[in-house]
Short mmCIF file of C-alpha atoms in Angstrom, two decimals:
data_model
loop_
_atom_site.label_atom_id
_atom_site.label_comp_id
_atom_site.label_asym_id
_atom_site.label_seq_id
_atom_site.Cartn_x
_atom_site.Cartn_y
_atom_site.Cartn_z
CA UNK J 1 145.53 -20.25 99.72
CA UNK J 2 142.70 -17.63 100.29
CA UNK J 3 138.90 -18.38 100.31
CA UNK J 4 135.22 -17.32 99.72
CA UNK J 5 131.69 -17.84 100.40
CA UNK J 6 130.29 -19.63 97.57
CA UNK J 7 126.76 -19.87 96.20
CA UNK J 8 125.80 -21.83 99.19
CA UNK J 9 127.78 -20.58 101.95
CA UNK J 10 130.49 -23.26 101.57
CA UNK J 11 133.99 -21.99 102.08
CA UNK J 12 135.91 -22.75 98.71
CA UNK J 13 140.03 -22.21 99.29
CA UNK J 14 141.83 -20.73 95.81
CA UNK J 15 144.71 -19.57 94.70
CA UNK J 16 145.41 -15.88 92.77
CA UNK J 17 148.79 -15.49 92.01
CA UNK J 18 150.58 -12.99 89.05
CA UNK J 19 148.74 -10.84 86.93
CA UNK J 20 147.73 -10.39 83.36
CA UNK J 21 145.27 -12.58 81.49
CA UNK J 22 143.22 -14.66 83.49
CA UNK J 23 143.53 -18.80 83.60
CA UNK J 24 141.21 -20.45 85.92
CA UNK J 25 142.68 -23.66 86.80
CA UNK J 26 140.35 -27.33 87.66
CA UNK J 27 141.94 -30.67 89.00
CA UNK J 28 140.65 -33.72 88.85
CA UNK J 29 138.51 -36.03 91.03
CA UNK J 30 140.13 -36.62 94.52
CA UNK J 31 142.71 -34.37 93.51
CA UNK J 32 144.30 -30.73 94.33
CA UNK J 33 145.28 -27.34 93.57
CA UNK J 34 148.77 -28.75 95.09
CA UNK J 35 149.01 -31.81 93.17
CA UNK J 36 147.34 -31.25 89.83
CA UNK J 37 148.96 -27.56 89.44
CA UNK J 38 151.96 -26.25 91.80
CA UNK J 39 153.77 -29.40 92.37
CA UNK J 40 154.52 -29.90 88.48
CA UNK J 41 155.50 -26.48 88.25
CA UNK J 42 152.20 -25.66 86.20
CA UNK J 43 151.16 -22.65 87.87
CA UNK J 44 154.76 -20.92 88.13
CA UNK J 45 155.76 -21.55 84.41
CA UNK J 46 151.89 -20.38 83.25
CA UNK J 47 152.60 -17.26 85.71
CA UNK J 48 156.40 -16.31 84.05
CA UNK J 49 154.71 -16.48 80.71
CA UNK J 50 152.60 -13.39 81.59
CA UNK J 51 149.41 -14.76 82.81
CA UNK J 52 147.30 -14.78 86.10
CA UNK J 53 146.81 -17.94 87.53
CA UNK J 54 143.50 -18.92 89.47
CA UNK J 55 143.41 -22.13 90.81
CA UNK J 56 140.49 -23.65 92.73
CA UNK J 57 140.53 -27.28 95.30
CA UNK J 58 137.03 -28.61 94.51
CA UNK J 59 134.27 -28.42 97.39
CA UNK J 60 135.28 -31.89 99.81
CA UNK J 61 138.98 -31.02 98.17
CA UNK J 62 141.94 -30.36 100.73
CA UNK J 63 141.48 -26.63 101.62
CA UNK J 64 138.15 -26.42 100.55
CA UNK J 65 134.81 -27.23 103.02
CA UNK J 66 132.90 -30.26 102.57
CA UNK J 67 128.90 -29.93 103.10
CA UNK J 68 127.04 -32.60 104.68
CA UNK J 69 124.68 -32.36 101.80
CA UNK J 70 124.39 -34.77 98.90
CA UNK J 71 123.18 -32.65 96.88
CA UNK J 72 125.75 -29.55 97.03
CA UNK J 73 127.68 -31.76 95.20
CA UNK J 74 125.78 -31.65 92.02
CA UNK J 75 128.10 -31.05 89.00
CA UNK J 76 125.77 -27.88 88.62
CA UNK J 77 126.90 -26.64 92.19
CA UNK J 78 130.60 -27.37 91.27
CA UNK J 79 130.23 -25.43 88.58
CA UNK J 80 128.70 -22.26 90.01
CA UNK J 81 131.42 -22.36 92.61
CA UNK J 82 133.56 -22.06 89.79
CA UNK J 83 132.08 -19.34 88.37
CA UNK J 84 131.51 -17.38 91.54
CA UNK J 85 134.92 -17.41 92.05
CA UNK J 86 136.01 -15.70 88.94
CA UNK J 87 133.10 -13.05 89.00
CA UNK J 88 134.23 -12.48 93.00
CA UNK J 89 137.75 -12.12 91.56
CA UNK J 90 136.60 -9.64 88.71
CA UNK J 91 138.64 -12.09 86.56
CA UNK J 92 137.17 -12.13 83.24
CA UNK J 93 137.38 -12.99 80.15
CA UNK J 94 139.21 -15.90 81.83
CA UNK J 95 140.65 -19.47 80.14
CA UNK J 96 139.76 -22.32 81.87
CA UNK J 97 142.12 -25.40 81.96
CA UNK J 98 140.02 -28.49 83.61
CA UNK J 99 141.75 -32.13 83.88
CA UNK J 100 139.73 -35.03 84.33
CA UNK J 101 136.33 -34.39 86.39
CA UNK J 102 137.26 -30.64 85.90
CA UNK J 103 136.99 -31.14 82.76
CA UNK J 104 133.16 -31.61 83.46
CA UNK J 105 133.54 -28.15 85.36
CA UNK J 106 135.01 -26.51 82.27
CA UNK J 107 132.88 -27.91 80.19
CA UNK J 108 129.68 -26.99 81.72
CA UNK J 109 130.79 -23.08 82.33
CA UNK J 110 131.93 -23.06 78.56
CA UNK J 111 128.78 -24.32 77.17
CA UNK J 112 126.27 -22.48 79.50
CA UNK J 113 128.75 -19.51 78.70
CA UNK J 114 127.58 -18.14 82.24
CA UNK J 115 131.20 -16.65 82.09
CA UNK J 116 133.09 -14.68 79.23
CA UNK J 117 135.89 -17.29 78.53
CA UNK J 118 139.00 -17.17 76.55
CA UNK J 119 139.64 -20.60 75.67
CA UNK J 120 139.03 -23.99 76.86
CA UNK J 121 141.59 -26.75 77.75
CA UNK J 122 140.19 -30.34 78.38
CA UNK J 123 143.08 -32.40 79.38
CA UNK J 124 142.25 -36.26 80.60
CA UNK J 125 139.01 -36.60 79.02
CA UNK J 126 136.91 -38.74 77.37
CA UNK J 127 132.42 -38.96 76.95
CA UNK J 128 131.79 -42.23 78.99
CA UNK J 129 133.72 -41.32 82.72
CA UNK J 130 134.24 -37.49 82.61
CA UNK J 131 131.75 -36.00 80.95
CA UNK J 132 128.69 -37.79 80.15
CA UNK J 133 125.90 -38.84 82.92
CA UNK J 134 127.19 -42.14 84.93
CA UNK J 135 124.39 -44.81 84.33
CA UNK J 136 122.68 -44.66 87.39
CA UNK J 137 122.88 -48.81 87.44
CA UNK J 138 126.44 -48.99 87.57
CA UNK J 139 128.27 -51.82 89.76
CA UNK J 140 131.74 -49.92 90.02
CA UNK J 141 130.12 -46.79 90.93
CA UNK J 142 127.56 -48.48 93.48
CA UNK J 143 130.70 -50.33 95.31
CA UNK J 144 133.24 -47.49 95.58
CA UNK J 145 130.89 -45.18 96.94
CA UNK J 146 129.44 -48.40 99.17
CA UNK J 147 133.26 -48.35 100.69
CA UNK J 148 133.62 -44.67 101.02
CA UNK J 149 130.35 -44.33 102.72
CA UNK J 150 130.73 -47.07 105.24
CA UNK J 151 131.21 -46.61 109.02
CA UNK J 152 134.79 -48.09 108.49
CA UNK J 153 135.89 -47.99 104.67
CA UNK J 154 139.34 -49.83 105.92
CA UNK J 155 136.94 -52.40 106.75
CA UNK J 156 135.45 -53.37 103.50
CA UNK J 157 136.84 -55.94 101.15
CA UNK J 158 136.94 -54.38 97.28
CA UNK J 159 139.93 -54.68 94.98
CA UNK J 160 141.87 -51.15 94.52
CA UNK J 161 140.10 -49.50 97.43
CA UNK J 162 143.03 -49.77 100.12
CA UNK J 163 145.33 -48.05 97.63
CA UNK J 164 142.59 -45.45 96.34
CA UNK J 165 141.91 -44.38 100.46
CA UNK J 166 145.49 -44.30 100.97
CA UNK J 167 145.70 -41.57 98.16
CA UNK J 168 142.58 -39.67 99.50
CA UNK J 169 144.15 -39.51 102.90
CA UNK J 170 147.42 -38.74 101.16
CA UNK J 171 145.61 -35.71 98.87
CA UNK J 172 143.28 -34.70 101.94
CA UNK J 173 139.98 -35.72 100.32
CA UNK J 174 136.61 -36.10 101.87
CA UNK J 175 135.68 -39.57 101.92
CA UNK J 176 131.72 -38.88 102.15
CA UNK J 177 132.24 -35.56 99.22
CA UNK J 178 133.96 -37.97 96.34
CA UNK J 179 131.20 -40.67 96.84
CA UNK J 180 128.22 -37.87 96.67
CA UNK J 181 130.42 -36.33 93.58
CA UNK J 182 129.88 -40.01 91.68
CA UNK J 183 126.38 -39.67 92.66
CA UNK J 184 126.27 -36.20 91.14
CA UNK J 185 127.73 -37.38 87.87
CA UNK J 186 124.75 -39.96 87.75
CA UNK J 187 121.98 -36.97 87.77
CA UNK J 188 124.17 -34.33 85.84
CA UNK J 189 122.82 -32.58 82.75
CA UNK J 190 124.20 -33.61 79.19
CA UNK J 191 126.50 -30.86 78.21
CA UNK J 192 125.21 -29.19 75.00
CA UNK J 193 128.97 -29.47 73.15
CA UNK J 194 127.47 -27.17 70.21
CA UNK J 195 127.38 -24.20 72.42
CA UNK J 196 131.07 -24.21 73.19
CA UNK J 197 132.27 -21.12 70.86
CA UNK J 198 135.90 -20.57 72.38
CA UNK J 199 139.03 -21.73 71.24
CA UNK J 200 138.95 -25.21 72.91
CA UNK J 201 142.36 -27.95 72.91
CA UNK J 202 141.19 -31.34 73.65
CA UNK J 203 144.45 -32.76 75.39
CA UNK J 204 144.76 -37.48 76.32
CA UNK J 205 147.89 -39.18 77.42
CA UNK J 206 148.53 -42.45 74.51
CA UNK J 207 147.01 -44.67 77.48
CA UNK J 208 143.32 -42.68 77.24
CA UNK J 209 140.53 -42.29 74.46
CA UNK J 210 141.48 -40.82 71.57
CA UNK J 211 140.93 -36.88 72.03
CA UNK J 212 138.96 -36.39 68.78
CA UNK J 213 135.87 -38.15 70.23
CA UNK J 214 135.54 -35.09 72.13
CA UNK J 215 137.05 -32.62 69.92
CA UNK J 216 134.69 -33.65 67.18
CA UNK J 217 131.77 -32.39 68.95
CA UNK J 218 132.84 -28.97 69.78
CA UNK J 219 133.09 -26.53 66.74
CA UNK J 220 136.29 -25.90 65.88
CA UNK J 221 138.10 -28.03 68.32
CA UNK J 222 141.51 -29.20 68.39
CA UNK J 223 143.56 -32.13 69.31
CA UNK J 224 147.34 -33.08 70.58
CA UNK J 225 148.38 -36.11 72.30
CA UNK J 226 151.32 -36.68 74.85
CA UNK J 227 154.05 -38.74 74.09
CA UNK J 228 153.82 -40.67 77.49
CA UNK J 229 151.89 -41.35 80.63
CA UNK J 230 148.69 -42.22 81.65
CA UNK J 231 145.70 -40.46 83.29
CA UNK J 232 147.61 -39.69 86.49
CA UNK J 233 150.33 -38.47 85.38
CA UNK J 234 148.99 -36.27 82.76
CA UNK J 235 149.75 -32.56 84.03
CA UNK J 236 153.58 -33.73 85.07
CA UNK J 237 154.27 -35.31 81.41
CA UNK J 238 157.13 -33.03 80.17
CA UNK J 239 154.94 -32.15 76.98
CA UNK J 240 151.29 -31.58 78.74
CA UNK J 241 152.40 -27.86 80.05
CA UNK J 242 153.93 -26.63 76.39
CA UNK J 243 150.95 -27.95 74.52
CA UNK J 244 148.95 -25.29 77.24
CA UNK J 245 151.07 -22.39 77.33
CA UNK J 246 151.26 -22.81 73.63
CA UNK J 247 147.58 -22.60 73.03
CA UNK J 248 146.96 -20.33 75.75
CA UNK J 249 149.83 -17.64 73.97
CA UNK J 250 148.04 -18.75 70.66
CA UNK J 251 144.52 -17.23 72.08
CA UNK J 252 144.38 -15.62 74.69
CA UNK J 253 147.72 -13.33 74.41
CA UNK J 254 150.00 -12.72 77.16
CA UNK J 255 150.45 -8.88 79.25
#
């Protein structure tokens, strides 16, 4: 994993590896470049197929530096890391694949077209937890990030949590970043769907929303579903990389 000085000085790890067209790769919340993309063999079989792989760990993400700041984790910031990344790696046009809260990312770079994309992968997605604004009155919201904030999250009593900070220590996520990143979701912009004018696949396991609600609001969209899984397992069903690379060949070409 390399790095660079984003937008705001914070040092954001990545990883460039092959060459030919571009794919910018986004994990989810609390996840990885690692366990979102290398581990299922994502970025290897996307590289053999004739593309360049970019692959970025989310500020307060493993690799990547986690401000102090609430407010550097805007989903606005997020984004422009995004984005300076690909202009600092003189990487477009460029595809961007997001899953779950990078979804969000994608979404927002697609729609502001501040970058000449490709195509546009959503994978894990639905309006009311990826990519709309989180009510700012929200209970669930209020207590995770009350846990992850305290002086001693171990400490406080809240069904799931043990196993959730067990995976954040496992994945090497920022306590303090993923609770300012729900905050950000609560004060993010509504993404203007409308504007999105790439080839976009809208991609859901059988145990999330149906991917049309999205799809139906960007122009042109389309649609697949996995045969299995669930939201965690999404990128490592045997069917979510083919469904990709198939698009991706479909659109964007290969060198």
């Amino acid at each position: 994993m390399e790095s660079f000085a984003s937008h705001d000085g914070t040092r954001i790890a990545y990883l460039d590896q092959g060459s030919g067209p571009a794919v910018l790769l986004l994990h989810g919340l609390t996840a990885n470049v690692k366990v979102n993309w290398v581990e299922p063999g994502i970025v290897d079989s996307i590289n053999a197929e004739g593309f360049r792989v970019i692959a970025i760990d989310t500020r307060g993400h493993d690799n990547s530096e986690a401000p102090t700041d609430p407010d550097a984790y805007h989903p606005d910031a997020i984004a422009a890391d995004a984005a300076g990344l690909v202009r600092h790696l003189e990487a477009e046009p460029v595809a961007v694949v997001g899953y779950s809260y990078g979804c969000r990312t994608a979404s927002i770079l697609a729609s502001d077209q501040r970058l000449k994309l490709s195509a546009l992968v959503l994978g894990g997605t639905d309006l009311d937890t990826t990519l709309n604004p989180h009510p700012k009155d929200n209970a669930f919201t209020d207590a995770i990030c009350g846990v992850l904030l305290a002086e001693d999250p171990r400490s406080v009593q809240l069904p799931g949590m043990d196993q959730m900070l067990t995976q954040l220590d496992e994945w090497n996520a920022n306590y303090h970043a993923i609770a300012h990143i729900y905050r950000g979701m609560q004060n993010a912009r509504p993404i203007d769907f409308d504007a999105i004018t790439v080839p976009t696949l809208v991609i859901n396991s059988p145990e999330e929303p149906d991917p049309s609600v999205v799809a139906d609001l960007i122009p042109g969209a389309k649609t697949a579903r996995l045969a299995a899984g669930g939201h965690l397992t999404g990128p490592k069903e045997p069917d979510f990389l083919p469904q990709v690379l198939g698009f991706l060949k479909e659109h964007v070409g290969r060198a």
